mmCIF file of C-alpha atoms in Angstrom:
data_model
loop_
_atom_site.group_PDB
_atom_site.id
_atom_site.type_symbol
_atom_site.label_atom_id
_atom_site.label_comp_id
_atom_site.label_asym_id
_atom_site.label_seq_id
_atom_site.Cartn_x
_atom_site.Cartn_y
_atom_site.Cartn_z
ATOM 1 C CA MET A 18 19.252 -8.402 -27.117
ATOM 2 C CA SER A 19 19.820 -5.187 -25.145
ATOM 3 C CA ASP A 20 20.286 -5.500 -21.397
ATOM 4 C CA GLU A 21 17.070 -3.604 -20.744
ATOM 5 C CA HIS A 22 15.076 -6.366 -22.477
ATOM 6 C CA ASP A 23 17.243 -9.333 -21.484
ATOM 7 C CA PRO A 24 15.507 -11.818 -19.128
ATOM 8 C CA ALA A 25 18.594 -14.052 -18.817
ATOM 9 C CA PRO A 26 19.166 -16.146 -16.796
ATOM 10 C CA TYR A 27 15.391 -16.670 -16.724
ATOM 11 C CA ASP A 28 13.801 -18.791 -19.418
ATOM 12 C CA ALA A 29 10.189 -18.705 -18.152
ATOM 13 C CA LEU A 30 7.777 -16.994 -15.764
ATOM 14 C CA LEU A 31 5.448 -18.998 -13.529
ATOM 15 C CA LEU A 32 2.258 -17.313 -12.303
ATOM 16 C CA LEU A 33 1.615 -19.026 -8.967
ATOM 17 C CA SER A 34 -1.812 -18.598 -7.410
ATOM 18 C CA PHE A 35 -4.237 -20.052 -4.871
ATOM 19 C CA GLY A 36 -6.735 -21.670 -7.220
ATOM 20 C CA GLY A 37 -10.478 -22.055 -6.889
ATOM 21 C CA PRO A 38 -13.417 -24.295 -7.825
ATOM 22 C CA GLU A 39 -14.909 -23.995 -11.291
ATOM 23 C CA GLY A 40 -18.254 -25.717 -10.617
ATOM 24 C CA PRO A 41 -20.484 -26.982 -7.769
ATOM 25 C CA ASP A 42 -18.867 -30.441 -7.749
ATOM 26 C CA ASP A 43 -15.439 -28.855 -7.241
ATOM 27 C CA VAL A 44 -16.261 -26.905 -4.067
ATOM 28 C CA VAL A 45 -15.817 -29.556 -1.361
ATOM 29 C CA PRO A 46 -12.772 -31.229 -3.000
ATOM 30 C CA PHE A 47 -11.200 -27.774 -3.351
ATOM 31 C CA LEU A 48 -11.831 -26.996 0.317
ATOM 32 C CA GLU A 49 -10.405 -30.402 1.253
ATOM 33 C CA ASN A 50 -7.220 -29.395 -0.564
ATOM 34 C CA VAL A 51 -7.106 -26.037 1.231
ATOM 35 C CA THR A 52 -7.662 -27.559 4.696
ATOM 36 C CA ARG A 53 -5.743 -30.817 4.261
ATOM 37 C CA GLY A 54 -4.267 -32.041 7.540
ATOM 38 C CA ARG A 55 -6.639 -30.069 9.766
ATOM 39 C CA GLY A 56 -9.199 -32.848 10.231
ATOM 40 C CA ILE A 57 -12.218 -30.746 9.243
ATOM 41 C CA PRO A 58 -15.315 -32.936 8.582
ATOM 42 C CA LYS A 59 -16.850 -32.902 5.089
ATOM 43 C CA GLU A 60 -20.176 -31.624 6.459
ATOM 44 C CA ARG A 61 -18.387 -28.599 7.903
ATOM 45 C CA LEU A 62 -16.700 -27.980 4.562
ATOM 46 C CA LYS A 63 -20.124 -27.989 2.882
ATOM 47 C CA GLU A 64 -21.206 -25.243 5.293
ATOM 48 C CA VAL A 65 -18.036 -23.265 4.661
ATOM 49 C CA GLY A 66 -18.550 -23.619 0.917
ATOM 50 C CA GLN A 67 -21.959 -21.947 0.895
ATOM 51 C CA HIS A 68 -20.561 -18.648 -0.338
ATOM 52 C CA TYR A 69 -19.130 -20.481 -3.355
ATOM 53 C CA PHE A 70 -22.520 -22.055 -4.053
ATOM 54 C CA LEU A 71 -24.048 -18.571 -4.104
ATOM 55 C CA PHE A 72 -21.875 -17.983 -7.187
ATOM 56 C CA GLY A 73 -22.742 -21.263 -8.869
ATOM 57 C CA GLY A 74 -19.817 -23.072 -7.256
ATOM 58 C CA VAL A 75 -17.383 -21.017 -9.324
ATOM 59 C CA SER A 76 -14.613 -18.912 -7.845
ATOM 60 C CA PRO A 77 -13.732 -15.910 -10.005
ATOM 61 C CA ILE A 78 -10.013 -16.324 -9.312
ATOM 62 C CA ASN A 79 -9.208 -18.701 -12.166
ATOM 63 C CA ASP A 80 -10.752 -16.478 -14.838
ATOM 64 C CA GLN A 81 -8.956 -13.519 -13.302
ATOM 65 C CA ASN A 82 -5.663 -15.376 -13.545
ATOM 66 C CA ARG A 83 -6.410 -16.187 -17.180
ATOM 67 C CA ALA A 84 -6.951 -12.482 -17.794
ATOM 68 C CA LEU A 85 -3.667 -11.679 -16.056
ATOM 69 C CA LEU A 86 -1.870 -14.293 -18.156
ATOM 70 C CA ASP A 87 -3.231 -12.618 -21.302
ATOM 71 C CA ALA A 88 -2.132 -9.197 -20.023
ATOM 72 C CA LEU A 89 1.368 -10.434 -19.194
ATOM 73 C CA ARG A 90 1.817 -12.109 -22.557
ATOM 74 C CA ALA A 91 0.551 -9.033 -24.394
ATOM 75 C CA ASP A 92 2.855 -6.729 -22.427
ATOM 76 C CA PHE A 93 5.882 -8.980 -22.928
ATOM 77 C CA ALA A 94 5.234 -9.202 -26.674
ATOM 78 C CA GLU A 95 4.817 -5.440 -27.034
ATOM 79 C CA ALA A 96 8.018 -4.806 -25.076
ATOM 80 C CA GLY A 97 9.986 -7.386 -27.028
ATOM 81 C CA LEU A 98 10.506 -9.636 -23.994
ATOM 82 C CA ASP A 99 10.794 -13.228 -25.178
ATOM 83 C CA LEU A 100 9.710 -15.097 -22.050
ATOM 84 C CA PRO A 101 7.001 -17.783 -21.966
ATOM 85 C CA VAL A 102 4.431 -17.557 -19.168
ATOM 86 C CA TYR A 103 2.979 -20.589 -17.361
ATOM 87 C CA TRP A 104 0.333 -20.872 -14.638
ATOM 88 C CA GLY A 105 0.081 -23.191 -11.628
ATOM 89 C CA ASN A 106 -2.120 -23.222 -8.498
ATOM 90 C CA ARG A 107 -1.630 -24.425 -4.957
ATOM 91 C CA ASN A 108 -5.122 -25.858 -4.445
ATOM 92 C CA TRP A 109 -6.802 -26.535 -7.800
ATOM 93 C CA ALA A 110 -6.092 -27.212 -11.446
ATOM 94 C CA PRO A 111 -3.791 -26.371 -13.056
ATOM 95 C CA TYR A 112 -1.836 -27.747 -10.105
ATOM 96 C CA LEU A 113 1.637 -26.415 -9.361
ATOM 97 C CA THR A 114 3.388 -29.787 -9.616
ATOM 98 C CA ASP A 115 1.805 -30.525 -12.990
ATOM 99 C CA THR A 116 2.801 -27.110 -14.321
ATOM 100 C CA LEU A 117 6.392 -27.465 -13.118
ATOM 101 C CA ARG A 118 6.564 -30.909 -14.722
ATOM 102 C CA GLU A 119 5.389 -29.365 -17.985
ATOM 103 C CA MET A 120 7.971 -26.600 -17.692
ATOM 104 C CA ILE A 121 10.779 -29.099 -17.122
ATOM 105 C CA THR A 122 9.614 -31.161 -20.102
ATOM 106 C CA ASP A 123 9.665 -27.947 -22.162
ATOM 107 C CA GLY A 124 13.292 -27.437 -21.173
ATOM 108 C CA ARG A 125 12.831 -24.604 -18.684
ATOM 109 C CA ARG A 126 15.753 -24.540 -16.257
ATOM 110 C CA HIS A 127 15.682 -21.147 -14.519
ATOM 111 C CA ILE A 128 12.200 -19.955 -13.585
ATOM 112 C CA ALA A 129 11.004 -16.648 -12.158
ATOM 113 C CA VAL A 130 7.860 -16.932 -10.032
ATOM 114 C CA LEU A 131 5.167 -14.307 -9.516
ATOM 115 C CA ALA A 132 2.846 -15.128 -6.592
ATOM 116 C CA THR A 133 -0.580 -13.483 -6.566
ATOM 117 C CA SER A 134 0.064 -12.077 -3.106
ATOM 118 C CA ALA A 135 1.731 -8.700 -2.746
ATOM 119 C CA TYR A 136 2.647 -8.629 0.955
ATOM 120 C CA ALA A 137 4.848 -10.474 3.432
ATOM 121 C CA SER A 138 3.169 -13.152 5.565
ATOM 122 C CA TYR A 139 3.278 -16.892 6.069
ATOM 123 C CA SER A 140 0.176 -17.531 3.951
ATOM 124 C CA GLY A 141 1.135 -14.884 1.399
ATOM 125 C CA CYS A 142 4.764 -15.873 0.873
ATOM 126 C CA ARG A 143 6.395 -18.714 2.809
ATOM 127 C CA GLN A 144 3.483 -21.109 2.250
ATOM 128 C CA TYR A 145 3.906 -20.603 -1.500
ATOM 129 C CA ARG A 146 7.600 -21.328 -1.066
ATOM 130 C CA GLU A 147 6.779 -24.492 0.886
ATOM 131 C CA ASN A 148 4.462 -25.610 -1.910
ATOM 132 C CA LEU A 149 7.271 -25.018 -4.411
ATOM 133 C CA ALA A 150 9.589 -27.175 -2.292
ATOM 134 C CA ASP A 151 6.959 -29.932 -2.054
ATOM 135 C CA SER A 152 6.551 -29.945 -5.839
ATOM 136 C CA LEU A 153 10.300 -29.982 -6.457
ATOM 137 C CA ALA A 154 10.689 -32.920 -4.064
ATOM 138 C CA GLU A 155 7.980 -34.835 -5.925
ATOM 139 C CA LEU A 156 9.547 -34.120 -9.296
ATOM 140 C CA GLU A 157 12.999 -35.036 -7.996
ATOM 141 C CA ALA A 158 11.569 -38.392 -6.875
ATOM 142 C CA GLU A 159 10.347 -38.878 -10.450
ATOM 143 C CA GLY A 160 13.932 -38.475 -11.644
ATOM 144 C CA LEU A 161 13.382 -35.167 -13.419
ATOM 145 C CA PRO A 162 16.117 -32.501 -13.624
ATOM 146 C CA LEU A 163 15.130 -29.730 -11.243
ATOM 147 C CA PRO A 164 15.065 -26.112 -12.415
ATOM 148 C CA ARG A 165 16.294 -23.233 -10.313
ATOM 149 C CA ILE A 166 13.363 -21.197 -9.034
ATOM 150 C CA ASP A 167 13.465 -17.545 -7.911
ATOM 151 C CA LYS A 168 10.399 -15.847 -6.457
ATOM 152 C CA LEU A 169 10.000 -12.190 -7.439
ATOM 153 C CA ARG A 170 9.977 -9.640 -4.630
ATOM 154 C CA HIS A 171 6.883 -8.344 -2.864
ATOM 155 C CA TYR A 172 5.297 -5.674 -5.039
ATOM 156 C CA PHE A 173 2.882 -3.964 -2.636
ATOM 157 C CA ASN A 174 4.561 -0.584 -3.165
ATOM 158 C CA HIS A 175 5.372 -0.804 -6.871
ATOM 159 C CA PRO A 176 3.767 2.105 -8.782
ATOM 160 C CA GLY A 177 2.183 -0.352 -11.222
ATOM 161 C CA PHE A 178 0.318 -1.919 -8.312
ATOM 162 C CA VAL A 179 -0.500 1.270 -6.386
ATOM 163 C CA ARG A 180 -1.589 3.636 -9.167
ATOM 164 C CA PRO A 181 -4.540 1.527 -10.389
ATOM 165 C CA MET A 182 -5.829 1.385 -6.800
ATOM 166 C CA ILE A 183 -5.591 5.161 -6.459
ATOM 167 C CA GLU A 184 -7.697 5.551 -9.582
ATOM 168 C CA GLY A 185 -10.154 2.989 -8.239
ATOM 169 C CA VAL A 186 -10.696 5.095 -5.115
ATOM 170 C CA LEU A 187 -11.150 8.261 -7.152
ATOM 171 C CA ALA A 188 -13.765 6.521 -9.321
ATOM 172 C CA SER A 189 -15.591 5.226 -6.248
ATOM 173 C CA LEU A 190 -15.677 8.681 -4.690
ATOM 174 C CA ASP A 191 -17.097 10.049 -7.935
ATOM 175 C CA GLY A 192 -19.828 7.420 -7.682
ATOM 176 C CA LEU A 193 -21.041 8.782 -4.353
ATOM 177 C CA ASP A 194 -23.646 11.505 -4.101
ATOM 178 C CA ALA A 195 -22.029 14.935 -3.923
ATOM 179 C CA SER A 196 -23.705 15.567 -0.565
ATOM 180 C CA VAL A 197 -21.685 12.791 1.126
ATOM 181 C CA ARG A 198 -18.594 12.570 -1.082
ATOM 182 C CA ASP A 199 -16.239 14.930 0.748
ATOM 183 C CA GLY A 200 -17.001 13.358 4.111
ATOM 184 C CA ALA A 201 -16.486 9.795 2.908
ATOM 185 C CA HIS A 202 -14.250 7.542 4.988
ATOM 186 C CA LEU A 203 -11.708 5.268 3.269
ATOM 187 C CA ALA A 204 -11.714 1.753 4.770
ATOM 188 C CA PHE A 205 -8.591 -0.019 3.500
ATOM 189 C CA THR A 206 -9.198 -3.761 3.784
ATOM 190 C CA THR A 207 -7.024 -6.846 3.750
ATOM 191 C CA HIS A 208 -7.259 -10.463 4.825
ATOM 192 C CA SER A 209 -7.192 -10.897 8.584
ATOM 193 C CA ILE A 210 -4.548 -13.310 9.826
ATOM 194 C CA PRO A 211 -3.697 -14.515 13.354
ATOM 195 C CA ASP A 212 -1.916 -11.909 15.453
ATOM 196 C CA SER A 213 0.942 -14.390 15.902
ATOM 197 C CA ALA A 214 1.371 -14.723 12.130
ATOM 198 C CA ALA A 215 1.292 -10.957 11.653
ATOM 199 C CA ASP A 216 3.810 -10.365 14.433
ATOM 200 C CA THR A 217 6.339 -12.727 12.816
ATOM 201 C CA SER A 218 5.768 -11.617 9.220
ATOM 202 C CA GLY A 219 8.725 -10.424 7.178
ATOM 203 C CA PRO A 220 12.415 -10.721 8.111
ATOM 204 C CA ALA A 221 13.221 -11.280 11.790
ATOM 205 C CA SER A 222 14.376 -7.663 12.097
ATOM 206 C CA GLU A 223 10.794 -6.544 11.363
ATOM 207 C CA HIS A 224 9.059 -8.892 13.786
ATOM 208 C CA GLY A 225 6.996 -7.250 16.479
ATOM 209 C CA GLU A 226 3.470 -5.905 16.794
ATOM 210 C CA GLY A 227 1.873 -6.478 13.389
ATOM 211 C CA GLY A 228 5.240 -7.232 11.767
ATOM 212 C CA ALA A 229 5.889 -6.442 8.123
ATOM 213 C CA TYR A 230 2.329 -7.439 7.170
ATOM 214 C CA VAL A 231 0.672 -4.537 8.964
ATOM 215 C CA LYS A 232 3.520 -2.116 8.270
ATOM 216 C CA GLN A 233 3.360 -2.736 4.517
ATOM 217 C CA HIS A 234 -0.419 -2.363 4.348
ATOM 218 C CA LEU A 235 -0.309 0.867 6.336
ATOM 219 C CA ASP A 236 2.305 2.272 3.965
ATOM 220 C CA VAL A 237 0.156 1.480 0.919
ATOM 221 C CA ALA A 238 -2.968 2.892 2.570
ATOM 222 C CA ARG A 239 -1.102 6.097 3.365
ATOM 223 C CA LEU A 240 0.193 6.348 -0.213
ATOM 224 C CA ILE A 241 -3.327 6.058 -1.615
ATOM 225 C CA ALA A 242 -4.897 8.429 0.896
ATOM 226 C CA ASP A 243 -2.200 11.030 0.251
ATOM 227 C CA ALA A 244 -2.626 10.718 -3.526
ATOM 228 C CA VAL A 245 -6.406 11.108 -3.216
ATOM 229 C CA ARG A 246 -5.916 14.246 -1.125
ATOM 230 C CA GLU A 247 -3.483 15.696 -3.653
ATOM 231 C CA GLU A 248 -5.780 15.001 -6.598
ATOM 232 C CA THR A 249 -9.102 16.026 -5.024
ATOM 233 C CA GLY A 250 -8.057 18.636 -2.474
ATOM 234 C CA VAL A 251 -10.051 16.733 0.164
ATOM 235 C CA GLU A 252 -8.579 15.050 3.242
ATOM 236 C CA HIS A 253 -10.511 11.802 3.715
ATOM 237 C CA PRO A 254 -10.202 10.020 7.063
ATOM 238 C CA TRP A 255 -9.003 6.429 6.703
ATOM 239 C CA GLN A 256 -8.217 3.262 8.604
ATOM 240 C CA LEU A 257 -6.754 -0.174 7.888
ATOM 241 C CA VAL A 258 -9.346 -2.858 8.672
ATOM 242 C CA TYR A 259 -9.658 -6.588 8.112
ATOM 243 C CA GLN A 260 -11.950 -9.191 6.589
ATOM 244 C CA SER A 261 -12.344 -12.893 5.804
ATOM 245 C CA ARG A 262 -11.370 -14.227 9.220
ATOM 246 C CA SER A 263 -11.512 -18.026 9.271
ATOM 247 C CA GLY A 264 -9.855 -19.103 12.535
ATOM 248 C CA ALA A 265 -11.106 -20.434 15.844
ATOM 249 C CA PRO A 266 -12.917 -17.811 17.976
ATOM 250 C CA HIS A 267 -10.448 -18.139 20.881
ATOM 251 C CA MET A 268 -7.418 -17.268 18.701
ATOM 252 C CA PRO A 269 -6.604 -13.535 18.388
ATOM 253 C CA TRP A 270 -6.771 -12.306 14.774
ATOM 254 C CA LEU A 271 -6.170 -8.850 13.345
ATOM 255 C CA GLU A 272 -9.104 -6.487 13.954
ATOM 256 C CA PRO A 273 -11.374 -4.582 13.448
ATOM 257 C CA ASP A 274 -13.495 -6.556 11.017
ATOM 258 C CA ILE A 275 -14.918 -4.519 8.141
ATOM 259 C CA CYS A 276 -18.551 -5.106 9.185
ATOM 260 C CA ASP A 277 -17.831 -4.023 12.777
ATOM 261 C CA HIS A 278 -15.998 -1.021 11.373
ATOM 262 C CA LEU A 279 -19.010 -0.020 9.264
ATOM 263 C CA GLU A 280 -21.218 -0.168 12.348
ATOM 264 C CA ALA A 281 -18.777 2.013 14.300
ATOM 265 C CA LEU A 282 -18.548 4.551 11.477
ATOM 266 C CA HIS A 283 -22.323 4.716 11.165
ATOM 267 C CA GLY A 284 -22.625 5.262 14.906
ATOM 268 C CA ALA A 285 -20.112 8.095 14.671
ATOM 269 C CA GLY A 286 -22.112 9.832 11.938
ATOM 270 C CA THR A 287 -19.853 9.081 8.984
ATOM 271 C CA PRO A 288 -21.843 9.986 5.847
ATOM 272 C CA ALA A 289 -20.344 7.397 3.424
ATOM 273 C CA VAL A 290 -17.582 4.811 3.065
ATOM 274 C CA VAL A 291 -15.341 3.618 0.255
ATOM 275 C CA MET A 292 -14.027 0.091 0.873
ATOM 276 C CA VAL A 293 -10.557 -0.259 -0.658
ATOM 277 C CA PRO A 294 -9.331 -3.899 -0.886
ATOM 278 C CA ILE A 295 -5.607 -3.162 -0.974
ATOM 279 C CA GLY A 296 -4.719 -6.653 0.269
ATOM 280 C CA PHE A 297 -6.039 -8.432 -2.824
ATOM 281 C CA VAL A 298 -4.632 -8.561 -6.345
ATOM 282 C CA SER A 299 -7.992 -9.282 -8.002
ATOM 283 C CA ASP A 300 -11.735 -9.502 -7.339
ATOM 284 C CA HIS A 301 -11.719 -13.097 -6.145
ATOM 285 C CA MET A 302 -14.106 -14.681 -3.643
ATOM 286 C CA GLU A 303 -12.930 -12.771 -0.570
ATOM 287 C CA VAL A 304 -13.750 -9.551 -2.419
ATOM 288 C CA ARG A 305 -16.924 -10.661 -4.192
ATOM 289 C CA TYR A 306 -18.487 -12.282 -1.126
ATOM 290 C CA ASP A 307 -16.975 -10.669 1.970
ATOM 291 C CA LEU A 308 -17.125 -7.119 0.608
ATOM 292 C CA ASP A 309 -19.578 -7.013 -2.301
ATOM 293 C CA THR A 310 -22.107 -9.294 -0.608
ATOM 294 C CA GLU A 311 -21.678 -9.382 3.167
ATOM 295 C CA ALA A 312 -20.226 -5.946 3.950
ATOM 296 C CA THR A 313 -22.412 -4.220 1.358
ATOM 297 C CA ALA A 314 -25.490 -5.860 2.924
ATOM 298 C CA LYS A 315 -24.381 -4.613 6.352
ATOM 299 C CA ALA A 316 -24.028 -1.072 4.982
ATOM 300 C CA ALA A 317 -27.511 -1.275 3.429
ATOM 301 C CA GLU A 318 -28.914 -2.458 6.757
ATOM 302 C CA LEU A 319 -27.334 0.578 8.418
ATOM 303 C CA GLY A 320 -28.444 2.960 5.689
ATOM 304 C CA LEU A 321 -24.797 3.863 5.087
ATOM 305 C CA PRO A 322 -23.827 4.754 1.496
ATOM 306 C CA VAL A 323 -20.888 2.547 0.481
ATOM 307 C CA ARG A 324 -18.788 1.892 -2.594
ATOM 308 C CA ARG A 325 -16.122 -0.726 -3.201
ATOM 309 C CA SER A 326 -13.115 0.346 -5.258
ATOM 310 C CA ALA A 327 -11.476 -1.852 -7.868
ATOM 311 C CA THR A 328 -8.551 -4.189 -7.349
ATOM 312 C CA VAL A 329 -5.609 -4.157 -9.739
ATOM 313 C CA GLY A 330 -6.499 -7.370 -11.587
ATOM 314 C CA ALA A 331 -5.122 -7.488 -15.124
ATOM 315 C CA ASP A 332 -4.449 -3.758 -15.391
ATOM 316 C CA PRO A 333 -1.771 -3.188 -18.072
ATOM 317 C CA ARG A 334 0.284 -1.146 -15.599
ATOM 318 C CA PHE A 335 0.499 -4.153 -13.290
ATOM 319 C CA ALA A 336 1.573 -6.371 -16.178
ATOM 320 C CA ALA A 337 4.268 -3.806 -16.998
ATOM 321 C CA ALA A 338 5.346 -3.799 -13.342
ATOM 322 C CA VAL A 339 5.821 -7.573 -13.455
ATOM 323 C CA ARG A 340 7.980 -7.192 -16.552
ATOM 324 C CA GLU A 341 10.055 -4.524 -14.814
ATOM 325 C CA MET A 342 10.554 -6.749 -11.756
ATOM 326 C CA ILE A 343 11.654 -9.682 -13.920
ATOM 327 C CA LEU A 344 14.190 -7.537 -15.757
ATOM 328 C CA GLU A 345 15.521 -5.937 -12.558
ATOM 329 C CA ARG A 346 15.932 -9.365 -10.941
ATOM 330 C CA ALA A 347 17.553 -10.749 -14.093
ATOM 331 C CA ALA A 348 20.051 -7.878 -14.156
ATOM 332 C CA SER A 349 20.798 -8.436 -10.475
ATOM 333 C CA GLU A 350 21.363 -12.155 -11.078
ATOM 334 C CA ARG A 351 23.838 -11.187 -13.827
ATOM 335 C CA GLY A 352 25.748 -9.085 -11.303
ATOM 336 C CA GLN A 353 24.590 -5.683 -12.534
ATOM 337 C CA ARG A 354 23.553 -2.797 -10.311
ATOM 338 C CA VAL A 355 19.842 -2.073 -10.560
ATOM 339 C CA GLU A 356 17.499 0.593 -9.260
ATOM 340 C CA ARG A 357 14.359 -0.981 -7.852
ATOM 341 C CA CYS A 358 11.135 0.918 -8.288
ATOM 342 C CA ALA A 359 9.134 1.458 -5.084
ATOM 343 C CA LEU A 360 6.917 4.112 -3.540
ATOM 344 C CA GLY A 361 6.423 5.053 0.101
ATOM 345 C CA THR A 362 8.759 4.849 3.059
ATOM 346 C CA LEU A 363 9.726 1.174 3.096
ATOM 347 C CA GLY A 364 11.697 0.851 -0.124
ATOM 348 C CA ALA A 365 11.858 -2.159 -2.401
ATOM 349 C CA SER A 366 11.461 -5.546 -0.753
ATOM 350 C CA HIS A 367 14.214 -8.159 -0.610
ATOM 351 C CA ASP A 368 14.824 -10.556 -3.502
ATOM 352 C CA LEU A 369 15.708 -13.518 -1.314
ATOM 353 C CA CYS A 370 13.670 -14.311 1.800
ATOM 354 C CA PRO A 371 16.143 -14.529 4.699
ATOM 355 C CA ILE A 372 16.209 -17.280 7.295
ATOM 356 C CA GLY A 373 13.466 -16.657 9.868
ATOM 357 C CA CYS A 374 11.285 -14.731 7.429
ATOM 358 C CA CYS A 375 7.534 -15.415 7.935
ATOM 359 C CA PRO A 376 8.023 -18.683 9.865
ATOM 360 C CA GLY A 377 5.225 -21.226 10.059
ATOM 361 C CA ARG A 378 4.054 -23.231 13.043
ATOM 362 C CA THR A 379 6.020 -26.289 11.870
ATOM 363 C CA GLU A 380 9.411 -26.764 10.252
ATOM 364 C CA ARG A 381 8.970 -27.407 6.520
ATOM 365 C CA PRO A 382 11.375 -26.986 3.615
ATOM 366 C CA ALA A 383 10.756 -23.861 1.521
ATOM 367 C CA ALA A 384 12.201 -23.115 -1.906
ATOM 368 C CA ALA A 385 13.374 -19.763 -3.301
ATOM 369 C CA GLY A 386 14.789 -18.449 -0.032
ATOM 370 C CA ALA A 387 18.047 -18.337 1.903
ATOM 371 C CA ASP A 388 17.030 -21.570 3.647
ATOM 372 C CA SER A 389 16.070 -23.400 0.452
ATOM 373 C CA PRO A 390 17.289 -26.999 0.109
ATOM 374 C CA TYR A 391 17.363 -26.415 -3.656
ATOM 375 C CA ALA A 392 20.173 -24.309 -5.143
#
């Protein structure tokens, strides 16, 4: 096998995601998994789960992961990359521990992991690494031989992630009436997180106001806005805004919220808005409900024309980007020099999360980082 198609030392890829309910009876148990340890009463979880019930109790995320699995397998086969792909979730079936157990039984000993979160943050990176450590500890207690696990780098600025979003914005602008199109504002959205979590996101050297989380999103937003200007000849005003806040009211979270932002834009006379969910890999519940339902209803109430651009999902270019990241990491693990593909001003992200990267509120073991208890 030529080096350019050699995944060694990796013998499998694990797609690691959040998970979601697949029917009405799953909603509360799923939310209990998500909020375990926080002492939230079941009645409150039923209230929180109402947006799932609006969609029949089914989160779109699992079907979207199935589509991504199909895209990855098709891309690998076409490129001649012999690497099996597995799927495990943090909060619903197929559960991460069960998938890792299956992989070990299948003889997998060196696993590359793709998390369905493109940016640095506790919830988007370290928490996945903590879940990996929890699963490895459980499997070790069962007496199973533990595989080595390496998490692929953050891919927020990989061309295979960015280009589909650029085309999504262009398509959304085309969907607006010509009378408002050129004046349309681009509202780049991502999940709000506590200010404290944002400020400590990324390596310690990047901690500060907004940390790596805000810096990375701003870089992607700028890349897309610049590409839209180059391809349309129109300079669209833009801003990074937030959605899906879930914390206590007294705790500072990243702002402004997308609905507040729409009100402010309407008050300022903005003729139309394109909502661009750059913080999300696919059209899961935070996109379908918070943008397509709630924010779109707010825009209709204001009489503000709005479109929501597409996420990357199972786009073949994203699948190809994953393949490229596996092969670059494999070459690096073999001691070869590699050029890492990245757009924007920040360069390619680190392979190995350093100590102090995206710390949580409590000390917990985390795999696939410099502080991993597992070699």
